[in-house]
mmCIF file with all atom_site columns, C-alpha atoms in Angstrom:
data_model
loop_
_atom_site.group_PDB
_atom_site.id
_atom_site.type_symbol
_atom_site.label_atom_id
_atom_site.label_alt_id
_atom_site.label_comp_id
_atom_site.label_asym_id
_atom_site.label_entity_id
_atom_site.label_seq_id
_atom_site.pdbx_PDB_ins_code
_atom_site.Cartn_x
_atom_site.Cartn_y
_atom_site.Cartn_z
_atom_site.occupancy
_atom_site.B_iso_or_equiv
_atom_site.pdbx_formal_charge
_atom_site.auth_seq_id
_atom_site.auth_comp_id
_atom_site.auth_asym_id
_atom_site.auth_atom_id
_atom_site.pdbx_PDB_model_num
ATOM 1   C CA . UNK A 1 1   ? 108.880 87.754  116.806 1.00 62.00 ? 14  UNK A CA 1
ATOM 2   C CA . UNK A 1 2   ? 108.918 91.263  116.962 1.00 69.00 ? 15  UNK A CA 1
ATOM 3   C CA . UNK A 1 3   ? 106.425 93.156  115.370 1.00 95.00 ? 16  UNK A CA 1
ATOM 4   C CA . UNK A 1 4   ? 103.375 94.921  113.828 1.00 97.00 ? 17  UNK A CA 1
ATOM 5   C CA . UNK A 1 5   ? 99.431  93.797  114.148 1.00 97.00 ? 18  UNK A CA 1
ATOM 6   C CA . UNK A 1 6   ? 96.770  94.920  112.914 1.00 98.00 ? 19  UNK A CA 1
ATOM 7   C CA . UNK A 1 7   ? 93.007  93.532  113.264 1.00 97.00 ? 20  UNK A CA 1
ATOM 8   C CA . UNK A 1 8   ? 90.185  92.681  111.997 1.00 97.00 ? 21  UNK A CA 1
ATOM 9   C CA . UNK A 1 9   ? 92.024  92.385  108.204 1.00 97.00 ? 22  UNK A CA 1
ATOM 10  C CA . UNK A 1 10  ? 88.901  93.061  107.031 1.00 97.00 ? 23  UNK A CA 1
ATOM 11  C CA . UNK A 1 11  ? 85.402  95.545  108.658 1.00 95.00 ? 24  UNK A CA 1
ATOM 12  C CA . UNK A 1 12  ? 82.443  96.791  106.806 1.00 93.00 ? 25  UNK A CA 1
ATOM 13  C CA . UNK A 1 13  ? 80.554  99.823  108.338 1.00 89.00 ? 26  UNK A CA 1
ATOM 14  C CA . UNK A 1 14  ? 76.718  100.372 107.654 1.00 89.00 ? 27  UNK A CA 1
ATOM 15  C CA . UNK A 1 15  ? 75.888  104.221 107.494 1.00 85.00 ? 28  UNK A CA 1
ATOM 16  C CA . UNK A 1 16  ? 75.939  105.772 111.075 1.00 86.00 ? 29  UNK A CA 1
ATOM 17  C CA . UNK A 1 17  ? 78.307  103.517 112.795 1.00 91.00 ? 30  UNK A CA 1
ATOM 18  C CA . UNK A 1 18  ? 80.856  104.086 114.822 1.00 94.00 ? 31  UNK A CA 1
ATOM 19  C CA . UNK A 1 19  ? 84.084  101.505 114.215 1.00 95.00 ? 32  UNK A CA 1
ATOM 20  C CA . UNK A 1 20  ? 87.283  100.705 115.555 1.00 97.00 ? 33  UNK A CA 1
ATOM 21  C CA . UNK A 1 21  ? 90.605  100.011 114.209 1.00 98.00 ? 34  UNK A CA 1
ATOM 22  C CA . UNK A 1 22  ? 93.400  97.431  116.661 1.00 98.00 ? 35  UNK A CA 1
ATOM 23  C CA . UNK A 1 23  ? 97.226  98.140  116.181 1.00 98.00 ? 36  UNK A CA 1
ATOM 24  C CA . UNK A 1 24  ? 99.651  96.581  118.918 1.00 98.00 ? 37  UNK A CA 1
ATOM 25  C CA . UNK A 1 25  ? 103.762 96.736  118.348 1.00 98.00 ? 38  UNK A CA 1
ATOM 26  C CA . UNK A 1 26  ? 105.474 94.426  120.252 1.00 96.00 ? 39  UNK A CA 1
ATOM 27  C CA . UNK A 1 27  ? 109.104 97.112  118.803 1.00 96.00 ? 40  UNK A CA 1
ATOM 28  C CA . UNK A 1 28  ? 108.971 99.643  122.099 1.00 95.00 ? 41  UNK A CA 1
ATOM 29  C CA . UNK A 1 29  ? 108.561 102.304 119.955 1.00 96.00 ? 42  UNK A CA 1
ATOM 30  C CA . UNK A 1 30  ? 107.654 105.223 120.908 1.00 96.00 ? 43  UNK A CA 1
ATOM 31  C CA . UNK A 1 31  ? 106.093 106.625 117.771 1.00 96.00 ? 44  UNK A CA 1
ATOM 32  C CA . UNK A 1 32  ? 102.970 105.640 116.331 1.00 97.00 ? 45  UNK A CA 1
ATOM 33  C CA . UNK A 1 33  ? 100.993 106.228 113.225 1.00 97.00 ? 46  UNK A CA 1
ATOM 34  C CA . UNK A 1 34  ? 97.538  106.075 111.393 1.00 98.00 ? 47  UNK A CA 1
ATOM 35  C CA . UNK A 1 35  ? 97.708  107.067 107.893 1.00 98.00 ? 48  UNK A CA 1
ATOM 36  C CA . UNK A 1 36  ? 94.938  106.123 105.156 1.00 98.00 ? 49  UNK A CA 1
ATOM 37  C CA . UNK A 1 37  ? 95.358  104.807 101.512 1.00 97.00 ? 50  UNK A CA 1
ATOM 38  C CA . UNK A 1 38  ? 93.540  105.056 98.552  1.00 95.00 ? 51  UNK A CA 1
ATOM 39  C CA . UNK A 1 39  ? 93.919  104.376 94.920  1.00 90.00 ? 52  UNK A CA 1
ATOM 40  C CA . UNK A 1 40  ? 95.982  106.741 92.833  1.00 86.00 ? 53  UNK A CA 1
ATOM 41  C CA . UNK A 1 41  ? 97.664  108.768 96.113  1.00 89.00 ? 54  UNK A CA 1
ATOM 42  C CA . UNK A 1 42  ? 100.032 109.191 98.985  1.00 90.00 ? 55  UNK A CA 1
ATOM 43  C CA . UNK A 1 43  ? 99.477  107.861 102.054 1.00 95.00 ? 56  UNK A CA 1
ATOM 44  C CA . UNK A 1 44  ? 97.336  110.368 103.955 1.00 96.00 ? 57  UNK A CA 1
ATOM 45  C CA . UNK A 1 45  ? 98.635  110.321 107.849 1.00 97.00 ? 58  UNK A CA 1
ATOM 46  C CA . UNK A 1 46  ? 95.214  110.418 110.198 1.00 98.00 ? 59  UNK A CA 1
ATOM 47  C CA . UNK A 1 47  ? 96.495  110.968 113.589 1.00 98.00 ? 60  UNK A CA 1
ATOM 48  C CA . UNK A 1 48  ? 100.547 110.009 115.237 1.00 97.00 ? 61  UNK A CA 1
ATOM 49  C CA . UNK A 1 49  ? 101.279 108.875 119.012 1.00 97.00 ? 62  UNK A CA 1
ATOM 50  C CA . UNK A 1 50  ? 104.973 110.257 120.069 1.00 95.00 ? 63  UNK A CA 1
ATOM 51  C CA . UNK A 1 51  ? 104.023 109.138 123.419 1.00 95.00 ? 64  UNK A CA 1
ATOM 52  C CA . UNK A 1 52  ? 102.183 108.024 125.154 1.00 95.00 ? 65  UNK A CA 1
ATOM 53  C CA . UNK A 1 53  ? 99.182  110.300 125.979 1.00 95.00 ? 66  UNK A CA 1
ATOM 54  C CA . UNK A 1 54  ? 99.694  112.449 123.920 1.00 96.00 ? 67  UNK A CA 1
ATOM 55  C CA . UNK A 1 55  ? 98.803  112.734 119.851 1.00 97.00 ? 68  UNK A CA 1
ATOM 56  C CA . UNK A 1 56  ? 98.150  115.122 117.834 1.00 97.00 ? 69  UNK A CA 1
ATOM 57  C CA . UNK A 1 57  ? 95.970  115.619 114.511 1.00 97.00 ? 70  UNK A CA 1
ATOM 58  C CA . UNK A 1 58  ? 97.359  114.653 111.175 1.00 96.00 ? 71  UNK A CA 1
ATOM 59  C CA . UNK A 1 59  ? 96.368  115.677 107.534 1.00 94.00 ? 72  UNK A CA 1
ATOM 60  C CA . UNK A 1 60  ? 93.471  114.284 107.264 1.00 97.00 ? 73  UNK A CA 1
ATOM 61  C CA . UNK A 1 61  ? 91.540  113.671 111.234 1.00 97.00 ? 74  UNK A CA 1
ATOM 62  C CA . UNK A 1 62  ? 87.925  114.830 110.056 1.00 96.00 ? 75  UNK A CA 1
ATOM 63  C CA . UNK A 1 63  ? 85.211  112.222 112.084 1.00 96.00 ? 76  UNK A CA 1
ATOM 64  C CA . UNK A 1 64  ? 88.696  110.008 113.124 1.00 97.00 ? 77  UNK A CA 1
ATOM 65  C CA . UNK A 1 65  ? 89.947  109.721 116.801 1.00 98.00 ? 78  UNK A CA 1
ATOM 66  C CA . UNK A 1 66  ? 92.522  107.554 118.627 1.00 98.00 ? 79  UNK A CA 1
ATOM 67  C CA . UNK A 1 67  ? 93.392  106.819 122.399 1.00 98.00 ? 80  UNK A CA 1
ATOM 68  C CA . UNK A 1 68  ? 97.118  106.259 123.263 1.00 98.00 ? 81  UNK A CA 1
ATOM 69  C CA . UNK A 1 69  ? 96.839  104.718 126.972 1.00 97.00 ? 82  UNK A CA 1
ATOM 70  C CA . UNK A 1 70  ? 99.971  101.860 126.077 1.00 97.00 ? 83  UNK A CA 1
ATOM 71  C CA . UNK A 1 71  ? 103.065 101.950 124.656 1.00 97.00 ? 84  UNK A CA 1
ATOM 72  C CA . UNK A 1 72  ? 102.118 99.428  122.491 1.00 97.00 ? 85  UNK A CA 1
ATOM 73  C CA . UNK A 1 73  ? 98.626  99.714  121.735 1.00 98.00 ? 86  UNK A CA 1
ATOM 74  C CA . UNK A 1 74  ? 97.178  102.608 119.268 1.00 98.00 ? 87  UNK A CA 1
ATOM 75  C CA . UNK A 1 75  ? 93.279  101.935 118.256 1.00 98.00 ? 88  UNK A CA 1
ATOM 76  C CA . UNK A 1 76  ? 91.554  104.331 115.704 1.00 98.00 ? 89  UNK A CA 1
ATOM 77  C CA . UNK A 1 77  ? 87.978  104.976 115.660 1.00 97.00 ? 90  UNK A CA 1
ATOM 78  C CA . UNK A 1 78  ? 85.893  105.047 112.488 1.00 96.00 ? 91  UNK A CA 1
ATOM 79  C CA . UNK A 1 79  ? 82.835  108.414 113.459 1.00 94.00 ? 92  UNK A CA 1
ATOM 80  C CA . UNK A 1 80  ? 79.579  108.281 111.616 1.00 90.00 ? 93  UNK A CA 1
ATOM 81  C CA . UNK A 1 81  ? 80.891  111.726 110.990 1.00 89.00 ? 94  UNK A CA 1
ATOM 82  C CA . UNK A 1 82  ? 83.752  110.760 108.486 1.00 90.00 ? 95  UNK A CA 1
ATOM 83  C CA . UNK A 1 83  ? 81.385  110.469 105.169 1.00 87.00 ? 96  UNK A CA 1
ATOM 84  C CA . UNK A 1 84  ? 83.824  108.615 102.587 1.00 91.00 ? 97  UNK A CA 1
ATOM 85  C CA . UNK A 1 85  ? 85.693  106.003 105.003 1.00 93.00 ? 98  UNK A CA 1
ATOM 86  C CA . UNK A 1 86  ? 85.704  103.410 102.348 1.00 95.00 ? 99  UNK A CA 1
ATOM 87  C CA . UNK A 1 87  ? 90.301  103.012 101.452 1.00 96.00 ? 100 UNK A CA 1
ATOM 88  C CA . UNK A 1 88  ? 92.999  100.810 102.863 1.00 97.00 ? 101 UNK A CA 1
ATOM 89  C CA . UNK A 1 89  ? 94.038  101.524 106.795 1.00 98.00 ? 102 UNK A CA 1
ATOM 90  C CA . UNK A 1 90  ? 97.769  101.434 107.853 1.00 98.00 ? 103 UNK A CA 1
ATOM 91  C CA . UNK A 1 91  ? 99.261  101.168 111.027 1.00 98.00 ? 104 UNK A CA 1
ATOM 92  C CA . UNK A 1 92  ? 103.062 102.248 111.405 1.00 98.00 ? 105 UNK A CA 1
ATOM 93  C CA . UNK A 1 93  ? 105.528 102.236 114.292 1.00 97.00 ? 106 UNK A CA 1
ATOM 94  C CA . UNK A 1 94  ? 108.897 104.378 114.915 1.00 96.00 ? 107 UNK A CA 1
ATOM 95  C CA . UNK A 1 95  ? 111.502 104.352 117.195 1.00 93.00 ? 108 UNK A CA 1
ATOM 96  C CA . UNK A 1 96  ? 111.366 107.828 117.815 1.00 87.00 ? 109 UNK A CA 1
ATOM 97  C CA . UNK A 1 97  ? 109.163 110.428 115.377 1.00 83.00 ? 110 UNK A CA 1
ATOM 98  C CA . UNK A 1 98  ? 112.607 111.231 112.709 1.00 85.00 ? 111 UNK A CA 1
ATOM 99  C CA . UNK A 1 99  ? 112.575 107.391 112.918 1.00 90.00 ? 112 UNK A CA 1
ATOM 100 C CA . UNK A 1 100 ? 112.220 104.540 109.685 1.00 93.00 ? 113 UNK A CA 1
ATOM 101 C CA . UNK A 1 101 ? 108.209 104.126 110.452 1.00 96.00 ? 114 UNK A CA 1
ATOM 102 C CA . UNK A 1 102 ? 107.811 99.839  109.844 1.00 97.00 ? 115 UNK A CA 1
ATOM 103 C CA . UNK A 1 103 ? 103.711 99.199  108.693 1.00 98.00 ? 116 UNK A CA 1
ATOM 104 C CA . UNK A 1 104 ? 101.120 96.603  109.905 1.00 98.00 ? 117 UNK A CA 1
ATOM 105 C CA . UNK A 1 105 ? 99.607  94.496  107.504 1.00 98.00 ? 118 UNK A CA 1
ATOM 106 C CA . UNK A 1 106 ? 97.116  96.731  107.406 1.00 98.00 ? 119 UNK A CA 1
ATOM 107 C CA . UNK A 1 107 ? 92.716  97.037  107.076 1.00 98.00 ? 120 UNK A CA 1
ATOM 108 C CA . UNK A 1 108 ? 90.538  97.114  104.631 1.00 97.00 ? 121 UNK A CA 1
ATOM 109 C CA . UNK A 1 109 ? 86.989  99.069  105.767 1.00 96.00 ? 122 UNK A CA 1
ATOM 110 C CA . UNK A 1 110 ? 83.785  98.685  103.183 1.00 94.00 ? 123 UNK A CA 1
ATOM 111 C CA . UNK A 1 111 ? 80.852  100.697 103.838 1.00 90.00 ? 124 UNK A CA 1
ATOM 112 C CA . UNK A 1 112 ? 78.066  99.369  103.098 1.00 85.00 ? 125 UNK A CA 1
ATOM 113 C CA . UNK B 2 1   ? 104.893 123.094 99.529  1.00 86.00 ? 194 UNK B CA 1
ATOM 114 C CA . UNK B 2 2   ? 106.276 120.591 99.408  1.00 90.00 ? 195 UNK B CA 1
ATOM 115 C CA . UNK B 2 3   ? 105.690 117.744 97.552  1.00 94.00 ? 196 UNK B CA 1
ATOM 116 C CA . UNK B 2 4   ? 106.862 114.388 95.571  1.00 96.00 ? 197 UNK B CA 1
ATOM 117 C CA . UNK B 2 5   ? 105.714 112.823 92.236  1.00 97.00 ? 198 UNK B CA 1
ATOM 118 C CA . UNK B 2 6   ? 106.798 109.843 91.141  1.00 98.00 ? 199 UNK B CA 1
ATOM 119 C CA . UNK B 2 7   ? 107.621 107.916 87.745  1.00 97.00 ? 200 UNK B CA 1
ATOM 120 C CA . UNK B 2 8   ? 105.901 105.990 85.940  1.00 97.00 ? 201 UNK B CA 1
ATOM 121 C CA . UNK B 2 9   ? 102.556 105.779 87.712  1.00 97.00 ? 202 UNK B CA 1
ATOM 122 C CA . UNK B 2 10  ? 102.612 101.884 85.441  1.00 98.00 ? 203 UNK B CA 1
ATOM 123 C CA . UNK B 2 11  ? 105.554 100.383 84.465  1.00 98.00 ? 204 UNK B CA 1
ATOM 124 C CA . UNK B 2 12  ? 105.424 96.816  82.355  1.00 98.00 ? 205 UNK B CA 1
ATOM 125 C CA . UNK B 2 13  ? 108.469 94.949  81.330  1.00 98.00 ? 206 UNK B CA 1
ATOM 126 C CA . UNK B 2 14  ? 109.751 91.717  80.610  1.00 98.00 ? 207 UNK B CA 1
ATOM 127 C CA . UNK B 2 15  ? 111.495 89.528  83.466  1.00 98.00 ? 208 UNK B CA 1
ATOM 128 C CA . UNK B 2 16  ? 115.550 90.585  83.016  1.00 98.00 ? 209 UNK B CA 1
ATOM 129 C CA . UNK B 2 17  ? 114.510 94.290  80.970  1.00 98.00 ? 210 UNK B CA 1
ATOM 130 C CA . UNK B 2 18  ? 116.395 96.577  83.506  1.00 98.00 ? 211 UNK B CA 1
ATOM 131 C CA . UNK B 2 19  ? 114.916 100.029 84.298  1.00 98.00 ? 212 UNK B CA 1
ATOM 132 C CA . UNK B 2 20  ? 114.660 102.807 86.838  1.00 98.00 ? 213 UNK B CA 1
ATOM 133 C CA . UNK B 2 21  ? 111.364 104.105 88.483  1.00 98.00 ? 214 UNK B CA 1
ATOM 134 C CA . UNK B 2 22  ? 112.196 108.303 89.377  1.00 98.00 ? 215 UNK B CA 1
ATOM 135 C CA . UNK B 2 23  ? 110.623 110.051 93.144  1.00 98.00 ? 216 UNK B CA 1
ATOM 136 C CA . UNK B 2 24  ? 111.076 113.696 92.654  1.00 98.00 ? 217 UNK B CA 1
ATOM 137 C CA . UNK B 2 25  ? 110.360 116.234 94.966  1.00 97.00 ? 218 UNK B CA 1
ATOM 138 C CA . UNK B 2 26  ? 110.562 119.529 96.606  1.00 95.00 ? 219 UNK B CA 1
ATOM 139 C CA . UNK B 2 27  ? 110.840 119.627 100.158 1.00 92.00 ? 220 UNK B CA 1
ATOM 140 C CA . UNK B 2 28  ? 112.471 122.543 102.977 1.00 86.00 ? 221 UNK B CA 1
ATOM 141 C CA . UNK B 2 29  ? 114.805 120.789 104.247 1.00 89.00 ? 222 UNK B CA 1
ATOM 142 C CA . UNK B 2 30  ? 115.984 117.038 103.015 1.00 92.00 ? 223 UNK B CA 1
ATOM 143 C CA . UNK B 2 31  ? 115.858 115.071 106.269 1.00 94.00 ? 224 UNK B CA 1
ATOM 144 C CA . UNK B 2 32  ? 115.893 111.767 104.184 1.00 95.00 ? 225 UNK B CA 1
ATOM 145 C CA . UNK B 2 33  ? 114.421 109.598 101.490 1.00 97.00 ? 226 UNK B CA 1
ATOM 146 C CA . UNK B 2 34  ? 112.477 106.150 102.074 1.00 98.00 ? 227 UNK B CA 1
ATOM 147 C CA . UNK B 2 35  ? 111.464 103.540 99.472  1.00 98.00 ? 228 UNK B CA 1
ATOM 148 C CA . UNK B 2 36  ? 109.501 100.847 99.923  1.00 98.00 ? 229 UNK B CA 1
ATOM 149 C CA . UNK B 2 37  ? 107.679 97.602  98.554  1.00 98.00 ? 230 UNK B CA 1
ATOM 150 C CA . UNK B 2 38  ? 103.968 97.312  99.192  1.00 98.00 ? 231 UNK B CA 1
ATOM 151 C CA . UNK B 2 39  ? 102.689 94.065  97.265  1.00 97.00 ? 232 UNK B CA 1
ATOM 152 C CA . UNK B 2 40  ? 98.288  94.140  96.980  1.00 95.00 ? 233 UNK B CA 1
ATOM 153 C CA . UNK B 2 41  ? 96.946  93.928  100.424 1.00 95.00 ? 234 UNK B CA 1
ATOM 154 C CA . UNK B 2 42  ? 99.547  94.328  101.937 1.00 97.00 ? 235 UNK B CA 1
ATOM 155 C CA . UNK B 2 43  ? 100.832 96.771  104.272 1.00 97.00 ? 236 UNK B CA 1
ATOM 156 C CA . UNK B 2 44  ? 104.449 98.603  102.780 1.00 98.00 ? 237 UNK B CA 1
ATOM 157 C CA . UNK B 2 45  ? 108.073 97.065  103.323 1.00 98.00 ? 238 UNK B CA 1
ATOM 158 C CA . UNK B 2 46  ? 110.835 99.023  104.114 1.00 97.00 ? 239 UNK B CA 1
ATOM 159 C CA . UNK B 2 47  ? 114.199 98.812  101.811 1.00 98.00 ? 240 UNK B CA 1
ATOM 160 C CA . UNK B 2 48  ? 116.442 101.929 101.812 1.00 95.00 ? 241 UNK B CA 1
ATOM 161 C CA . UNK B 2 49  ? 116.573 104.987 103.789 1.00 97.00 ? 242 UNK B CA 1
ATOM 162 C CA . UNK B 2 50  ? 119.101 107.691 101.712 1.00 97.00 ? 243 UNK B CA 1
ATOM 163 C CA . UNK B 2 51  ? 120.387 111.283 103.610 1.00 95.00 ? 244 UNK B CA 1
ATOM 164 C CA . UNK B 2 52  ? 122.290 113.290 101.325 1.00 94.00 ? 245 UNK B CA 1
ATOM 165 C CA . UNK B 2 53  ? 123.194 113.191 97.737  1.00 95.00 ? 246 UNK B CA 1
ATOM 166 C CA . UNK B 2 54  ? 125.138 110.996 96.857  1.00 96.00 ? 247 UNK B CA 1
ATOM 167 C CA . UNK B 2 55  ? 124.335 108.473 98.631  1.00 97.00 ? 248 UNK B CA 1
ATOM 168 C CA . UNK B 2 56  ? 123.550 104.784 97.062  1.00 98.00 ? 249 UNK B CA 1
ATOM 169 C CA . UNK B 2 57  ? 121.558 101.613 98.590  1.00 98.00 ? 250 UNK B CA 1
ATOM 170 C CA . UNK B 2 58  ? 121.557 98.238  97.154  1.00 97.00 ? 251 UNK B CA 1
ATOM 171 C CA . UNK B 2 59  ? 119.725 95.462  98.161  1.00 95.00 ? 252 UNK B CA 1
ATOM 172 C CA . UNK B 2 60  ? 119.335 92.180  95.738  1.00 95.00 ? 253 UNK B CA 1
ATOM 173 C CA . UNK B 2 61  ? 118.555 93.329  92.533  1.00 97.00 ? 254 UNK B CA 1
ATOM 174 C CA . UNK B 2 62  ? 118.028 96.874  93.490  1.00 98.00 ? 255 UNK B CA 1
ATOM 175 C CA . UNK B 2 63  ? 119.784 100.590 94.026  1.00 98.00 ? 256 UNK B CA 1
ATOM 176 C CA . UNK B 2 64  ? 118.886 103.197 95.278  1.00 98.00 ? 257 UNK B CA 1
ATOM 177 C CA . UNK B 2 65  ? 120.238 106.699 94.100  1.00 98.00 ? 258 UNK B CA 1
ATOM 178 C CA . UNK B 2 66  ? 120.174 110.234 95.675  1.00 97.00 ? 259 UNK B CA 1
ATOM 179 C CA . UNK B 2 67  ? 120.589 113.785 94.078  1.00 95.00 ? 260 UNK B CA 1
ATOM 180 C CA . UNK B 2 68  ? 119.402 117.164 95.377  1.00 92.00 ? 261 UNK B CA 1
ATOM 181 C CA . UNK B 2 69  ? 116.034 117.207 93.500  1.00 95.00 ? 262 UNK B CA 1
ATOM 182 C CA . UNK B 2 70  ? 115.260 112.893 92.779  1.00 97.00 ? 263 UNK B CA 1
ATOM 183 C CA . UNK B 2 71  ? 116.059 109.339 93.444  1.00 98.00 ? 264 UNK B CA 1
ATOM 184 C CA . UNK B 2 72  ? 116.328 106.833 91.342  1.00 98.00 ? 265 UNK B CA 1
ATOM 185 C CA . UNK B 2 73  ? 115.278 102.655 92.122  1.00 98.00 ? 266 UNK B CA 1
ATOM 186 C CA . UNK B 2 74  ? 117.220 101.124 89.954  1.00 98.00 ? 267 UNK B CA 1
ATOM 187 C CA . UNK B 2 75  ? 116.263 97.153  88.817  1.00 98.00 ? 268 UNK B CA 1
ATOM 188 C CA . UNK B 2 76  ? 118.899 94.807  87.336  1.00 98.00 ? 269 UNK B CA 1
ATOM 189 C CA . UNK B 2 77  ? 117.766 92.079  85.498  1.00 98.00 ? 270 UNK B CA 1
ATOM 190 C CA . UNK B 2 78  ? 113.910 92.010  87.027  1.00 98.00 ? 271 UNK B CA 1
ATOM 191 C CA . UNK B 2 79  ? 112.499 88.621  88.023  1.00 98.00 ? 272 UNK B CA 1
ATOM 192 C CA . UNK B 2 80  ? 108.239 88.144  88.596  1.00 98.00 ? 273 UNK B CA 1
ATOM 193 C CA . UNK B 2 81  ? 108.837 87.900  91.625  1.00 98.00 ? 274 UNK B CA 1
ATOM 194 C CA . UNK B 2 82  ? 109.465 92.027  92.151  1.00 98.00 ? 275 UNK B CA 1
ATOM 195 C CA . UNK B 2 83  ? 106.037 93.384  91.164  1.00 98.00 ? 276 UNK B CA 1
ATOM 196 C CA . UNK B 2 84  ? 105.515 95.445  93.235  1.00 98.00 ? 277 UNK B CA 1
ATOM 197 C CA . UNK B 2 85  ? 103.989 98.923  94.037  1.00 98.00 ? 278 UNK B CA 1
ATOM 198 C CA . UNK B 2 86  ? 107.211 100.768 94.675  1.00 98.00 ? 279 UNK B CA 1
ATOM 199 C CA . UNK B 2 87  ? 106.540 104.459 97.045  1.00 98.00 ? 280 UNK B CA 1
ATOM 200 C CA . UNK B 2 88  ? 108.712 107.030 97.783  1.00 98.00 ? 281 UNK B CA 1
ATOM 201 C CA . UNK B 2 89  ? 108.153 109.638 100.789 1.00 97.00 ? 282 UNK B CA 1
ATOM 202 C CA . UNK B 2 90  ? 110.149 112.547 101.935 1.00 96.00 ? 283 UNK B CA 1
ATOM 203 C CA . UNK B 2 91  ? 111.490 113.867 105.535 1.00 95.00 ? 284 UNK B CA 1
ATOM 204 C CA . UNK B 2 92  ? 110.961 117.474 105.467 1.00 92.00 ? 285 UNK B CA 1
ATOM 205 C CA . UNK B 2 93  ? 112.674 119.659 108.189 1.00 90.00 ? 286 UNK B CA 1
ATOM 206 C CA . UNK B 2 94  ? 110.731 119.446 110.166 1.00 88.00 ? 287 UNK B CA 1
ATOM 207 C CA . UNK B 2 95  ? 110.197 115.872 111.006 1.00 88.00 ? 288 UNK B CA 1
ATOM 208 C CA . UNK B 2 96  ? 106.739 114.496 108.909 1.00 90.00 ? 289 UNK B CA 1
ATOM 209 C CA . UNK B 2 97  ? 106.744 112.879 105.309 1.00 93.00 ? 290 UNK B CA 1
ATOM 210 C CA . UNK B 2 98  ? 105.296 113.525 102.463 1.00 95.00 ? 291 UNK B CA 1
ATOM 211 C CA . UNK B 2 99  ? 104.485 110.696 100.122 1.00 96.00 ? 292 UNK B CA 1
ATOM 212 C CA . UNK B 2 100 ? 104.287 109.916 96.784  1.00 96.00 ? 293 UNK B CA 1
ATOM 213 C CA . UNK B 2 101 ? 101.424 107.854 94.975  1.00 96.00 ? 294 UNK B CA 1
ATOM 214 C CA . UNK B 2 102 ? 103.910 104.895 93.849  1.00 97.00 ? 295 UNK B CA 1
ATOM 215 C CA . UNK B 2 103 ? 104.895 102.753 91.135  1.00 98.00 ? 296 UNK B CA 1
ATOM 216 C CA . UNK B 2 104 ? 102.989 99.456  90.159  1.00 98.00 ? 297 UNK B CA 1
ATOM 217 C CA . UNK B 2 105 ? 105.859 97.940  88.565  1.00 98.00 ? 298 UNK B CA 1
ATOM 218 C CA . UNK B 2 106 ? 104.702 94.569  86.394  1.00 98.00 ? 299 UNK B CA 1
ATOM 219 C CA . UNK B 2 107 ? 107.399 91.593  85.703  1.00 98.00 ? 300 UNK B CA 1
ATOM 220 C CA . UNK B 2 108 ? 106.279 90.225  83.363  1.00 97.00 ? 301 UNK B CA 1
ATOM 221 C CA . UNK B 2 109 ? 107.766 86.288  82.815  1.00 96.00 ? 302 UNK B CA 1
#
C-alpha cells in the first residue's frame, strides 16, 4: 500500500538535546513538507522540498533542520535552539509543489 | 495579508441534525481550496478540492461548496463517526497553503 510513514509516534526530548523525526513516503511524490500543529492554531510550515537535494525554509524554520538525500525520505531535526518544541509534527507529500498534500500519521514531541 | 478563518471553533450536534461549517478566506489569487478531516492524534485525511466559485463536491454525508469569499462544508444527517476536526486550507497564487485553525465537530448519539 502506498503511503507516508512517520516515526516514532511519540518522542520525548530533554533540554539541550537534538532529536530527529523520520518521514518516509512510497507515493513517488517529488514534494515533501514538514508542518507543526499546536492547539487552536492552523498548521504552520517548517520546511519544504520540491526535489531531491533541495529544500526551502517555511514560516517557522528557526531551530529546525532538514535533509533530502533520497526522494522517499525527508527527516526533520529539532535542535536545542528551538525553545518551544512541544507540538504535533506532521509530514506530508504531494506529486508536485502545486499538488494536493497527503499526510502521515504524525509524531508527538514532548520536552521533559 | 492572506488569511483563512474557520467558524465555529466547535460545534455540537445531535445525531441526524444537519448543519454547516464555514471557511472564509482572503487570498491573492485563489488556486484551490482544500478540506481535510482530522481524528484525534492522527494526520489529516484529504476530503475535497474546490477550484472555482460555484463548484460543489460530495462524499457520503458531506458536501463542500465554494464562493469567491468562503466555502461551506455541509453535513447532512450526521452520525457519531463523523465526529472529528475539519480543516480548511487555501492555496494562493504562489502555491503556498494557508491553513485555518479548524472546526471541532461532535455528534452525540
